[in-house]
């Protein structure tokens, strides 16, 4: 045991193939979730090599105790992700994937398995490296996640009467991955995290505690600060001194704690996409110098933040010719190019030295205290430079990038880092364990965002979940409140032209920030997420998210253009049998009619009257009397 971590290592050997395996299992104080990973060693004494094509980080049966409760007892919950449509969870009965085929008659298991695979470096660009196996019949839940910011694979299949689950990083079939081990050499898999619990809520509680126990220590973890970013539905990558100064004043007046200047601040050409990489402020956008803007942020009492895309160099950037080819991901002797960008290879000392110098300069010159690291392109299968295969090169690059992030935290322990990949296309735990803030989407329609916001704590900690709120002066008060509630039970993440708003609208934003700081910010770092109406579907007319704490619970309910008023039933079982007080936290005051509620302590159900017409939302506090 060390620092609250317990490790069990099981040593396995195969004398015939001369392969040794160390199976590592780790647990952490406060959570029953455990981490699993394997180390494979070529134990041959001669010059014999071993070629690895696939190594699982975890493999196990579902655990059917008898034939009557076999694979048929299980459902699979998995997540579809897409740019603008993250966090779409769905439930499927296992036998819809692997039906009964009486394979016992031929003496062989089925050859099919249900697989979910991610390629390239958008680790959540199409699916999630996590899932749930749930059996109401057995009162058992398996919850798992793969800790990798690149290629991964998970699968379920049938093994006799039971099912099996296998979790891994890159494989040969899926990701062009091979690893050659000479005598005495080893390979260690990416980690996988597994929780076994009696219920879904219990499993999520344990995984949430595990995530908090294993993430990078940071002061911001304990007090998630309120952020304004100038991009979404606002400046949209076209910042100037003239546009930013009024926004800075408006954000400060609303109680914002961090102000982030998003993309475009470095561009003099009007075509910033292929020229990124030098990361020097534009002279035309900021005629009096960029320091005028960054100093204005600090003088307004906020931390200055800046958008950077550190992993790429535009093909038209002067840096593209200054750095050697060895600093970039390459295949067949050519730099990998995607949408007019090259990819830095973080295994390269030249690449790391260059981009570290950029970060140093921006911090020293402009007092940057917060970086939003974006990532808008993916290099495909990987690089064949200094690697056994393209997949091997990509895996080692991914690991090197994570080490580089670790080095930034060591060098600048107070620096806050936000992870963004065209929104939420890299929401894996290898990234999430190292970043304080996670952008959840680029979705620009506030009517669609509640599903993304409500589902976000499945893939990340609630205090990391940066769901955009972008109220505008053209919106009604109810629409502004719905915007603000979308970010309320996570990392308060604000945009919008608040400087153009009327006093009443500005007061509503200030009310939301004040309520957040009073009711959410103090308890958020220890809150456990729950879903009173179940995990949301994309078009659900009523969506909800809850946070449970020792002091009280918070529940946000969104009603999305209901055809007629209805009573929505919110399942809150941990208050069952107790008398509670239910009050509205936000919005409150003139113009916001109260939603009638009724608590049934016998059933543990909160009935909420949700009105018809429009997009409306309320956040409630539930507390024991």
Coordinates of C-alpha atoms in Angstrom, one line a residue:
X1 CA 0.0 0.0 0.0
X2 CA 1.1 3.6 -0.7
X3 CA -0.8 6.9 -0.7
X4 CA -4.1 5.1 -0.3
X5 CA -3.4 2.7 -3.2
X6 CA -3.4 -1.1 -2.7
X7 CA -2.0 -3.4 -5.4
X8 CA -2.2 -7.1 -6.0
X9 CA 0.1 -8.6 -8.6
X10 CA -0.5 -12.1 -9.9
X11 CA 2.4 -13.7 -11.7
X12 CA 1.7 -16.0 -14.7
X13 CA 4.1 -17.9 -16.9
X14 CA 3.9 -20.1 -20.0
X15 CA 7.1 -22.2 -20.2
X16 CA 6.3 -23.3 -23.8
X17 CA 6.0 -19.8 -25.3
X18 CA 8.4 -18.1 -22.8
X19 CA 5.8 -15.5 -22.0
X20 CA 5.5 -14.1 -18.5
X21 CA 2.5 -12.0 -17.5
X22 CA 2.1 -9.8 -14.4
X23 CA -1.6 -9.1 -13.8
X24 CA -1.9 -5.9 -11.8
X25 CA -5.0 -5.0 -9.8
X26 CA -5.2 -1.8 -7.8
X27 CA -7.8 -0.3 -5.5
X28 CA -7.9 3.1 -3.8
X29 CA -9.1 4.2 -0.4
X30 CA -12.7 5.2 -0.4
X31 CA -13.9 3.3 -3.6
X32 CA -14.5 -0.3 -4.5
X33 CA -13.7 0.4 -8.2
X34 CA -10.4 -1.3 -9.1
X35 CA -7.9 -0.7 -11.9
X36 CA -6.6 -3.6 -14.0
X37 CA -3.6 -3.8 -16.4
X38 CA -1.2 -6.4 -17.7
X39 CA 2.6 -6.5 -18.2
X40 CA 3.8 -9.0 -20.7
X41 CA 7.5 -10.0 -20.8
X42 CA 9.4 -12.0 -23.3
X43 CA 11.3 -14.5 -21.0
X44 CA 13.2 -16.3 -23.7
X45 CA 16.9 -16.6 -23.0
X46 CA 17.9 -16.6 -26.7
X47 CA 17.2 -14.0 -29.3
X48 CA 13.7 -15.2 -29.9
X49 CA 11.2 -12.4 -30.5
X50 CA 7.5 -12.3 -29.6
X51 CA 5.0 -10.3 -31.7
X52 CA 2.0 -9.1 -29.7
X53 CA -1.2 -8.3 -31.7
X54 CA -3.7 -7.9 -28.8
X55 CA -3.4 -7.9 -25.0
X56 CA -6.5 -7.4 -22.9
X57 CA -6.4 -5.2 -19.9
X58 CA -9.3 -7.1 -18.3
X59 CA -11.3 -10.2 -19.3
X60 CA -14.0 -11.9 -17.2
X61 CA -17.3 -13.7 -17.3
X62 CA -20.5 -12.0 -16.3
X63 CA -20.7 -14.4 -13.4
X64 CA -23.9 -16.5 -14.0
X65 CA -24.3 -18.7 -10.9
X66 CA -26.5 -21.2 -12.6
X67 CA -28.2 -22.1 -15.9
X68 CA -31.4 -20.3 -15.0
X69 CA -29.6 -17.0 -14.6
X70 CA -27.3 -17.1 -17.5
X71 CA -26.5 -14.5 -20.2
X72 CA -30.2 -13.9 -20.7
X73 CA -30.3 -12.0 -17.4
X74 CA -28.2 -9.1 -18.6
X75 CA -28.7 -5.7 -20.4
X76 CA -25.9 -3.6 -21.9
X77 CA -25.8 0.2 -21.5
X78 CA -23.5 1.9 -24.0
X79 CA -23.0 5.4 -25.2
X80 CA -23.0 6.9 -28.7
X81 CA -21.0 10.0 -29.1
X82 CA -20.9 12.4 -32.0
X83 CA -19.7 15.9 -32.5
X84 CA -22.7 18.0 -31.3
X85 CA -24.5 14.9 -30.0
X86 CA -22.4 13.5 -27.1
X87 CA -23.7 11.3 -24.3
X88 CA -26.5 9.4 -26.1
X89 CA -26.9 6.3 -23.9
X90 CA -29.0 3.3 -25.0
X91 CA -30.0 0.0 -23.4
X92 CA -29.9 -3.3 -25.3
X93 CA -30.6 -6.8 -24.0
X94 CA -27.5 -8.9 -24.4
X95 CA -29.2 -11.6 -26.4
X96 CA -30.0 -9.0 -29.0
X97 CA -26.3 -9.1 -29.7
X98 CA -25.5 -12.7 -28.9
X99 CA -28.8 -14.8 -29.2
X100 CA -29.1 -18.4 -28.2
X101 CA -27.9 -20.5 -31.2
X102 CA -27.5 -24.0 -29.5
X103 CA -23.8 -23.9 -30.3
X104 CA -23.3 -26.7 -27.8
X105 CA -24.5 -29.1 -30.6
X106 CA -21.2 -28.4 -32.5
X107 CA -19.0 -28.1 -29.4
X108 CA -17.8 -24.6 -30.1
X109 CA -18.6 -21.1 -28.8
X110 CA -20.2 -18.5 -31.0
X111 CA -17.7 -16.6 -33.3
X112 CA -19.5 -13.3 -33.1
X113 CA -19.0 -10.7 -30.3
X114 CA -20.4 -7.2 -29.9
X115 CA -17.5 -4.8 -30.2
X116 CA -17.2 -1.1 -29.6
X117 CA -14.0 0.4 -31.1
X118 CA -12.4 3.8 -31.3
X119 CA -9.7 4.6 -33.8
X120 CA -7.3 7.5 -34.0
X121 CA -7.1 10.0 -31.2
X122 CA -10.7 11.2 -30.9
X123 CA -11.3 8.6 -28.2
X124 CA -14.9 9.5 -27.8
X125 CA -15.7 10.6 -31.3
X126 CA -18.1 7.8 -32.0
X127 CA -18.5 5.8 -28.8
X128 CA -17.4 5.8 -25.2
X129 CA -14.6 3.7 -23.6
X130 CA -17.0 2.7 -20.9
X131 CA -20.3 0.8 -20.5
X132 CA -22.6 -0.9 -18.1
X133 CA -23.8 -4.5 -17.7
X134 CA -26.9 -4.6 -15.6
X135 CA -29.0 -7.5 -14.3
X136 CA -32.2 -6.7 -12.4
X137 CA -32.8 -10.4 -12.0
X138 CA -29.4 -10.9 -10.2
X139 CA -29.2 -7.5 -8.6
X140 CA -25.7 -7.0 -10.1
X141 CA -24.1 -4.3 -12.1
X142 CA -20.7 -4.3 -13.9
X143 CA -19.5 -0.7 -14.7
X144 CA -16.3 -0.3 -16.6
X145 CA -14.1 2.3 -18.3
X146 CA -10.8 2.2 -20.3
X147 CA -8.2 4.8 -19.4
X148 CA -6.7 5.7 -22.8
X149 CA -6.7 8.9 -25.0
X150 CA -6.3 7.0 -28.2
X151 CA -7.4 3.7 -29.8
X152 CA -9.4 1.2 -27.6
X153 CA -11.8 -1.7 -27.9
X154 CA -14.3 -3.4 -25.6
X155 CA -16.4 -6.4 -26.4
X156 CA -19.0 -8.7 -25.0
X157 CA -19.7 -12.2 -26.2
X158 CA -21.0 -15.6 -25.2
X159 CA -19.1 -18.3 -23.4
X160 CA -21.3 -21.3 -22.9
X161 CA -24.3 -20.2 -20.7
X162 CA -22.4 -17.1 -19.5
X163 CA -21.3 -14.0 -21.2
X164 CA -17.8 -12.4 -21.1
X165 CA -16.4 -8.9 -21.1
X166 CA -13.0 -8.0 -22.6
X167 CA -11.4 -4.5 -22.4
X168 CA -8.2 -3.4 -24.2
X169 CA -6.3 -0.7 -25.8
X170 CA -5.2 -0.9 -29.5
X171 CA -5.2 -4.3 -31.4
X172 CA -3.9 -5.4 -34.7
X173 CA -7.2 -6.1 -36.3
X174 CA -8.8 -2.8 -35.3
X175 CA -5.9 -0.4 -35.0
X176 CA -2.8 -1.7 -37.0
X177 CA -1.1 -2.4 -33.7
X178 CA 1.8 -4.8 -33.2
X179 CA 4.5 -4.8 -30.6
X180 CA 7.7 -6.7 -31.0
X181 CA 9.3 -7.9 -27.8
X182 CA 12.9 -9.0 -27.9
X183 CA 14.3 -11.2 -25.1
X184 CA 13.8 -9.5 -21.7
X185 CA 11.5 -6.7 -23.1
X186 CA 8.1 -5.9 -21.7
X187 CA 4.8 -4.2 -22.7
X188 CA 2.2 -2.8 -20.3
X189 CA -1.4 -2.4 -21.4
X190 CA -3.5 0.7 -20.9
X191 CA -5.5 0.5 -17.6
X192 CA -9.1 -0.5 -17.3
X193 CA -11.4 0.3 -14.4
X194 CA -14.1 -2.1 -13.2
X195 CA -16.8 -1.8 -10.6
X196 CA -19.1 -4.6 -9.4
X197 CA -22.1 -3.4 -7.4
X198 CA -25.6 -4.3 -6.4
X199 CA -27.2 -1.4 -8.3
X200 CA -26.5 1.2 -11.0
X201 CA -26.6 4.1 -8.6
X202 CA -24.1 2.3 -6.3
X203 CA -21.8 1.5 -9.1
X204 CA -21.8 5.1 -10.3
X205 CA -21.1 6.3 -6.7
X206 CA -18.0 4.0 -6.5
X207 CA -16.7 5.1 -10.0
X208 CA -17.2 8.8 -9.1
X209 CA -15.2 8.3 -5.9
X210 CA -12.5 6.4 -7.8
X211 CA -12.2 9.3 -10.3
X212 CA -11.8 11.8 -7.5
X213 CA -9.2 9.6 -5.7
X214 CA -7.1 9.1 -8.8
X215 CA -7.2 12.5 -10.6
X216 CA -4.3 15.0 -10.6
X217 CA -4.4 17.0 -7.3
X218 CA -5.3 20.6 -7.8
X219 CA -6.8 23.4 -5.8
X220 CA -9.5 23.9 -8.5
X221 CA -10.7 20.4 -7.8
X222 CA -12.1 21.6 -4.5
X223 CA -13.6 24.9 -5.6
X224 CA -14.6 24.8 -9.3
X225 CA -14.4 28.3 -10.5
X226 CA -17.0 30.1 -12.7
X227 CA -15.8 30.6 -16.3
X228 CA -16.7 32.9 -19.2
X229 CA -15.5 31.9 -22.7
X230 CA -16.0 34.4 -25.6
X231 CA -16.6 31.8 -28.3
X232 CA -19.9 30.0 -28.4
X233 CA -22.7 31.9 -30.1
X234 CA -20.7 35.1 -29.3
X235 CA -17.3 36.1 -30.9
X236 CA -17.0 32.8 -32.7
X237 CA -13.2 33.0 -33.2
X238 CA -13.0 36.6 -34.2
X239 CA -11.7 38.4 -31.1
X240 CA -10.6 42.0 -31.1
X241 CA -9.8 44.5 -28.3
X242 CA -13.0 46.4 -29.2
X243 CA -15.2 43.3 -28.8
X244 CA -13.5 41.9 -25.7
X245 CA -13.3 44.8 -23.4
X246 CA -17.1 45.2 -23.0
X247 CA -17.5 41.4 -22.5
X248 CA -14.8 41.5 -19.8
X249 CA -16.6 44.1 -17.9
X250 CA -19.9 42.3 -18.3
X251 CA -18.5 39.0 -17.1
X252 CA -16.8 40.6 -14.1
X253 CA -20.1 42.3 -13.1
X254 CA -21.9 38.9 -13.2
X255 CA -19.4 37.4 -10.8
X256 CA -17.2 35.3 -13.2
X257 CA -13.9 34.1 -11.9
X258 CA -12.0 33.1 -15.1
X259 CA -12.3 34.8 -18.5
X260 CA -11.1 32.8 -21.5
X261 CA -10.1 34.4 -24.9
X262 CA -10.9 31.6 -27.4
X263 CA -9.5 30.9 -30.9
X264 CA -8.4 33.6 -33.4
X265 CA -6.3 35.8 -31.1
X266 CA -3.1 34.9 -33.0
X267 CA -4.4 35.5 -36.5
X268 CA -3.6 38.5 -38.8
X269 CA -4.7 36.9 -42.0
X270 CA -8.4 36.1 -41.5
X271 CA -7.5 32.5 -42.3
X272 CA -6.2 31.2 -39.0
X273 CA -6.9 27.5 -39.6
X274 CA -3.8 26.5 -41.6
X275 CA -1.5 29.0 -40.0
X276 CA -1.7 28.0 -36.3
X277 CA 1.3 26.9 -34.4
X278 CA 3.4 30.0 -33.7
X279 CA 1.0 31.3 -31.0
X280 CA 1.9 34.9 -31.1
X281 CA -0.8 37.6 -30.7
X282 CA -2.3 39.4 -33.7
X283 CA -1.2 42.9 -34.1
X284 CA -4.2 44.0 -36.2
X285 CA -6.8 42.6 -33.7
X286 CA -5.1 44.2 -30.7
X287 CA -3.5 47.5 -32.0
X288 CA -2.4 48.5 -28.5
X289 CA -1.0 45.0 -27.8
X290 CA -2.5 41.9 -26.4
X291 CA -1.4 42.9 -22.9
X292 CA -4.2 45.5 -22.9
X293 CA -6.8 42.7 -23.0
X294 CA -5.1 40.3 -20.7
X295 CA -4.4 43.1 -18.1
X296 CA -8.1 44.2 -18.3
X297 CA -9.1 40.7 -17.3
X298 CA -6.8 40.6 -14.3
X299 CA -7.8 44.2 -13.3
X300 CA -11.5 43.1 -13.4
X301 CA -10.7 40.5 -10.8
X302 CA -10.6 37.4 -13.1
X303 CA -8.0 34.9 -14.1
X304 CA -6.9 35.3 -17.7
X305 CA -7.4 32.3 -19.9
X306 CA -6.4 31.5 -23.5
X307 CA -7.3 28.9 -26.2
X308 CA -4.4 26.9 -27.7
X309 CA -4.3 23.9 -29.9
X310 CA -0.9 22.5 -28.7
X311 CA -0.8 19.2 -30.7
X312 CA -0.9 20.6 -34.2
X313 CA 1.1 22.9 -36.5
X314 CA -0.7 24.5 -39.5
X315 CA 0.9 23.7 -42.9
X316 CA 1.2 27.5 -43.5
X317 CA 2.7 28.2 -40.1
X318 CA 6.4 29.4 -40.1
X319 CA 7.0 26.7 -37.4
X320 CA 6.2 24.0 -40.0
X321 CA 9.5 24.6 -41.7
X322 CA 11.5 25.4 -38.6
X323 CA 10.9 22.1 -36.8
X324 CA 12.5 18.9 -38.2
X325 CA 10.4 16.0 -39.6
X326 CA 11.3 14.0 -36.5
X327 CA 9.0 16.4 -34.5
X328 CA 5.9 15.2 -36.4
X329 CA 3.8 12.1 -36.8
X330 CA 4.7 10.5 -40.1
X331 CA 3.9 7.5 -42.3
X332 CA 6.0 6.2 -45.2
X333 CA 8.4 9.1 -45.0
X334 CA 5.7 11.9 -45.1
X335 CA 4.3 14.0 -42.4
X336 CA 0.7 13.1 -41.7
X337 CA -1.5 16.0 -42.9
X338 CA -5.2 16.3 -42.0
X339 CA -7.2 19.4 -43.0
X340 CA -4.0 21.5 -43.5
X341 CA -2.5 20.5 -40.1
X342 CA 0.5 18.5 -39.1
X343 CA 0.7 16.6 -35.8
X344 CA 3.4 17.1 -33.3
X345 CA 4.9 13.8 -32.1
X346 CA 5.2 14.1 -28.3
X347 CA 7.8 11.4 -28.2
X348 CA 10.1 13.9 -29.9
X349 CA 12.2 16.1 -27.6
X350 CA 12.1 18.9 -30.3
X351 CA 8.3 18.9 -30.3
X352 CA 8.0 18.9 -26.5
X353 CA 10.7 21.6 -26.1
X354 CA 9.0 23.8 -28.7
X355 CA 5.4 23.6 -27.3
X356 CA 6.6 23.9 -23.7
X357 CA 8.4 27.1 -24.7
X358 CA 5.1 28.4 -26.1
X359 CA 3.3 27.7 -22.8
X360 CA 6.1 29.3 -20.8
X361 CA 6.1 32.4 -23.0
X362 CA 2.3 32.9 -22.8
X363 CA 2.3 32.5 -19.0
X364 CA 5.3 34.8 -18.5
X365 CA 4.2 37.5 -21.0
X366 CA 0.5 37.6 -20.4
X367 CA -0.1 36.1 -17.0
X368 CA -2.2 33.2 -18.4
X369 CA -3.6 31.2 -15.5
X370 CA -6.0 29.0 -17.6
X371 CA -5.5 27.2 -20.9
X372 CA -8.2 25.7 -23.0
X373 CA -6.4 22.9 -25.0
X374 CA -8.4 22.1 -28.1
X375 CA -7.9 19.3 -30.6
X376 CA -9.8 19.5 -33.9
X377 CA -8.2 16.8 -36.2
X378 CA -7.1 13.2 -35.8
X379 CA -4.1 11.4 -37.4
X380 CA -5.7 8.1 -38.1
X381 CA -3.9 4.8 -37.4
X382 CA -0.7 6.5 -36.2
X383 CA 3.0 6.8 -37.1
X384 CA 5.5 4.3 -38.4
X385 CA 8.5 6.4 -37.3
X386 CA 10.5 4.7 -34.5
X387 CA 7.8 2.1 -33.9
X388 CA 6.9 -1.5 -34.5
X389 CA 3.7 -0.5 -36.2
X390 CA 1.5 2.5 -36.8
X391 CA -0.6 1.6 -33.8
X392 CA 2.4 1.2 -31.6
X393 CA 3.7 4.6 -32.6
X394 CA 0.3 6.2 -31.8
X395 CA 0.1 4.5 -28.5
X396 CA 3.5 5.7 -27.4
X397 CA 2.7 9.2 -28.7
X398 CA -0.6 9.2 -26.7
X399 CA 1.3 8.2 -23.5
X400 CA 4.0 10.8 -24.2
X401 CA 1.3 13.5 -24.5
X402 CA -0.1 12.5 -21.1
X403 CA 3.3 12.8 -19.6
X404 CA 3.7 16.2 -21.1
X405 CA 0.4 17.3 -19.4
X406 CA 1.8 15.9 -16.1
X407 CA 4.9 17.9 -16.6
X408 CA 2.9 21.2 -16.9
X409 CA 1.1 20.5 -13.6
X410 CA 4.5 19.8 -12.0
X411 CA 5.9 23.1 -13.4
X412 CA 2.8 25.2 -12.9
X413 CA 0.7 23.6 -10.0
X414 CA -1.9 26.4 -10.0
X415 CA -2.4 26.4 -13.8
X416 CA -6.0 25.3 -14.7
X417 CA -6.3 23.2 -17.8
X418 CA -9.5 22.6 -19.9
X419 CA -9.7 19.6 -22.3
X420 CA -11.6 20.2 -25.5
X421 CA -11.6 18.1 -28.7
X422 CA -14.0 19.8 -31.1
X423 CA -16.3 19.8 -28.1
X424 CA -16.4 16.4 -26.3
X425 CA -14.6 14.0 -28.7
X426 CA -11.9 13.1 -26.3
X427 CA -13.6 12.5 -23.0
X428 CA -11.6 9.5 -21.9
X429 CA -10.3 9.1 -18.3
X430 CA -6.7 9.3 -19.4
X431 CA -7.5 12.9 -20.3
X432 CA -10.1 13.6 -17.6
X433 CA -7.7 12.5 -14.8
X434 CA -5.3 15.2 -15.9
X435 CA -7.6 18.1 -16.7
X436 CA -9.6 20.2 -14.3
X437 CA -12.3 21.2 -16.9
X438 CA -13.9 19.2 -19.7
X439 CA -15.8 20.8 -22.6
X440 CA -18.8 18.5 -23.2
X441 CA -19.9 19.7 -26.7
X442 CA -19.9 22.3 -29.5
X443 CA -23.7 22.1 -29.6
X444 CA -25.0 25.6 -30.3
X445 CA -28.8 25.0 -29.8
X446 CA -29.8 25.5 -26.1
X447 CA -32.9 23.3 -26.7
X448 CA -30.7 20.3 -27.5
X449 CA -28.0 20.7 -24.9
X450 CA -29.9 19.4 -21.8
X451 CA -29.5 15.8 -22.8
X452 CA -25.7 16.3 -23.2
X453 CA -25.5 18.1 -19.9
X454 CA -27.6 15.6 -18.0
X455 CA -25.6 12.6 -19.3
X456 CA -22.1 14.3 -18.8
X457 CA -21.5 12.9 -15.3
X458 CA -21.5 9.4 -16.7
X459 CA -18.2 10.1 -18.4
X460 CA -16.7 12.7 -16.1
X461 CA -16.9 14.2 -12.6
X462 CA -19.7 16.8 -12.3
X463 CA -17.3 19.5 -11.3
X464 CA -15.4 19.0 -14.6
X465 CA -18.5 19.1 -16.9
X466 CA -18.4 22.4 -18.8
X467 CA -21.8 22.6 -20.4
X468 CA -22.2 25.8 -22.4
X469 CA -24.7 28.4 -21.3
X470 CA -25.0 31.1 -24.0
X471 CA -27.9 33.4 -23.2
X472 CA -28.6 36.3 -25.5
X473 CA -30.5 39.6 -25.2
X474 CA -33.1 38.3 -27.8
X475 CA -34.1 35.5 -25.5
X476 CA -37.0 35.5 -23.0
X477 CA -36.3 35.3 -19.3
X478 CA -37.4 31.6 -19.3
X479 CA -35.0 30.8 -22.2
X480 CA -32.1 32.5 -20.4
X481 CA -32.9 30.6 -17.2
X482 CA -33.0 27.3 -19.2
X483 CA -29.6 28.2 -20.7
X484 CA -28.2 28.8 -17.2
X485 CA -29.7 25.7 -15.7
X486 CA -27.9 23.6 -18.4
X487 CA -24.6 24.6 -16.9
X488 CA -25.8 24.9 -13.2
X489 CA -25.1 21.4 -11.9
X490 CA -21.6 21.2 -13.4
X491 CA -18.7 23.6 -14.1
X492 CA -20.4 27.0 -14.6
X493 CA -19.4 27.7 -18.2
X494 CA -20.8 31.0 -19.6
X495 CA -20.8 32.7 -22.9
X496 CA -23.1 35.1 -24.8
X497 CA -23.2 38.9 -25.3
X498 CA -24.1 39.7 -21.7
X499 CA -22.9 43.3 -22.3
X500 CA -25.8 43.8 -24.7
X501 CA -28.4 42.7 -22.3
X502 CA -31.0 44.8 -20.4
X503 CA -30.7 45.2 -16.7
X504 CA -33.3 42.6 -15.9
X505 CA -31.4 40.0 -18.0
X506 CA -28.1 40.8 -16.4
X507 CA -29.6 40.5 -13.0
X508 CA -30.8 37.0 -13.9
X509 CA -27.3 35.9 -14.9
X510 CA -25.9 37.4 -11.7
X511 CA -28.6 35.6 -9.7
X512 CA -27.5 32.3 -11.3
X513 CA -23.8 32.9 -10.6
X514 CA -24.6 33.9 -7.0
X515 CA -26.9 30.8 -6.5
X516 CA -24.2 28.6 -8.0
X517 CA -21.5 29.9 -5.6
X518 CA -23.8 29.6 -2.6
X519 CA -25.6 26.3 -3.3
X520 CA -23.5 24.3 -5.8
X521 CA -19.8 25.4 -5.6
X522 CA -19.4 24.4 -2.0
X523 CA -20.8 20.8 -2.3
X524 CA -20.0 20.0 -6.0
X525 CA -16.5 18.5 -5.3
X526 CA -18.1 15.7 -3.2
X527 CA -21.4 15.3 -5.0
X528 CA -22.6 12.0 -6.4
X529 CA -24.6 12.2 -9.7
X530 CA -28.0 10.5 -10.1
X531 CA -30.7 10.5 -12.7
X532 CA -34.2 10.9 -11.3
X533 CA -36.0 10.1 -14.6
X534 CA -33.3 7.8 -15.9
X535 CA -30.5 8.4 -18.3
X536 CA -31.8 10.8 -20.9
X537 CA -32.6 10.0 -24.5
X538 CA -31.9 12.6 -27.1
X539 CA -35.5 13.7 -27.7
X540 CA -36.9 13.2 -24.2
X541 CA -39.5 15.9 -23.5
X542 CA -38.5 15.9 -19.8
X543 CA -34.8 15.6 -18.8
X544 CA -33.4 15.6 -15.3
X545 CA -30.1 15.4 -13.4
X546 CA -29.4 15.2 -9.7
X547 CA -26.5 15.7 -7.4
X548 CA -26.5 14.0 -4.0
X549 CA -24.5 15.4 -1.1
X550 CA -24.4 14.9 2.7
X551 CA -26.0 18.3 3.2
X552 CA -28.7 18.2 0.6
X553 CA -29.5 17.2 -3.0
X554 CA -29.9 19.3 -6.1
X555 CA -32.1 18.4 -9.0
X556 CA -32.5 20.2 -12.3
X557 CA -35.5 19.5 -14.5
X558 CA -35.8 20.6 -18.1
X559 CA -39.3 20.6 -19.8
X560 CA -38.8 20.8 -23.6
X561 CA -41.9 22.2 -25.4
X562 CA -44.4 19.8 -23.8
X563 CA -47.7 19.5 -25.7
X564 CA -49.6 19.8 -22.4
X565 CA -48.7 20.2 -18.7
X566 CA -47.8 17.0 -16.9
X567 CA -46.7 15.6 -13.6
X568 CA -43.2 14.3 -13.9
X569 CA -42.2 11.6 -11.4
X570 CA -38.6 11.9 -10.1
X571 CA -37.2 8.7 -8.4
X572 CA -35.1 9.7 -5.4
X573 CA -34.8 6.5 -3.4
X574 CA -32.2 7.6 -0.9
X575 CA -34.7 9.9 0.7
X576 CA -37.4 7.2 0.9
X577 CA -39.0 7.1 4.3
X578 CA -37.8 10.6 5.3
X579 CA -39.6 13.9 5.5
X580 CA -38.0 16.5 3.2
X581 CA -38.1 20.2 2.3
X582 CA -38.2 21.0 -1.4
X583 CA -37.3 24.5 -2.5
X584 CA -36.5 26.2 -5.8
X585 CA -32.9 27.3 -6.1
X586 CA -33.0 28.8 -9.6
X587 CA -34.6 30.7 -11.2
X588 CA -36.7 32.6 -8.6
X589 CA -38.3 35.9 -8.3
X590 CA -40.8 38.0 -10.4
X591 CA -41.7 36.4 -13.7
X592 CA -40.8 32.9 -12.7
X593 CA -43.9 31.0 -11.5
X594 CA -43.2 28.2 -9.0
X595 CA -43.6 24.6 -10.2
X596 CA -45.8 22.8 -7.7
X597 CA -44.1 19.7 -6.2
X598 CA -45.2 16.9 -3.9
X599 CA -42.9 14.6 -2.0
X600 CA -44.0 11.0 -1.2
X601 CA -41.7 9.7 1.5
X602 CA -43.4 6.3 1.3
X603 CA -42.3 5.8 -2.3
X604 CA -39.3 8.1 -2.5
X605 CA -40.9 9.9 -5.4
X606 CA -40.9 13.7 -6.1
X607 CA -43.8 14.7 -8.3
X608 CA -43.1 17.9 -10.2
X609 CA -45.6 19.8 -12.2
X610 CA -44.0 20.7 -15.5
X611 CA -45.7 23.3 -17.7
X612 CA -46.4 23.2 -21.4
X613 CA -45.1 25.4 -24.2
X614 CA -41.5 26.5 -24.6
X615 CA -38.3 25.4 -23.1
X616 CA -38.3 25.9 -19.3
X617 CA -36.3 24.6 -16.4
X618 CA -36.0 24.7 -12.6
X619 CA -33.3 23.6 -10.2
X620 CA -34.6 22.3 -6.8
X621 CA -33.0 21.7 -3.5
X622 CA -34.1 18.7 -1.4
X623 CA -33.2 18.6 2.2
X624 CA -34.1 16.5 5.3
X625 CA -36.4 18.4 7.7

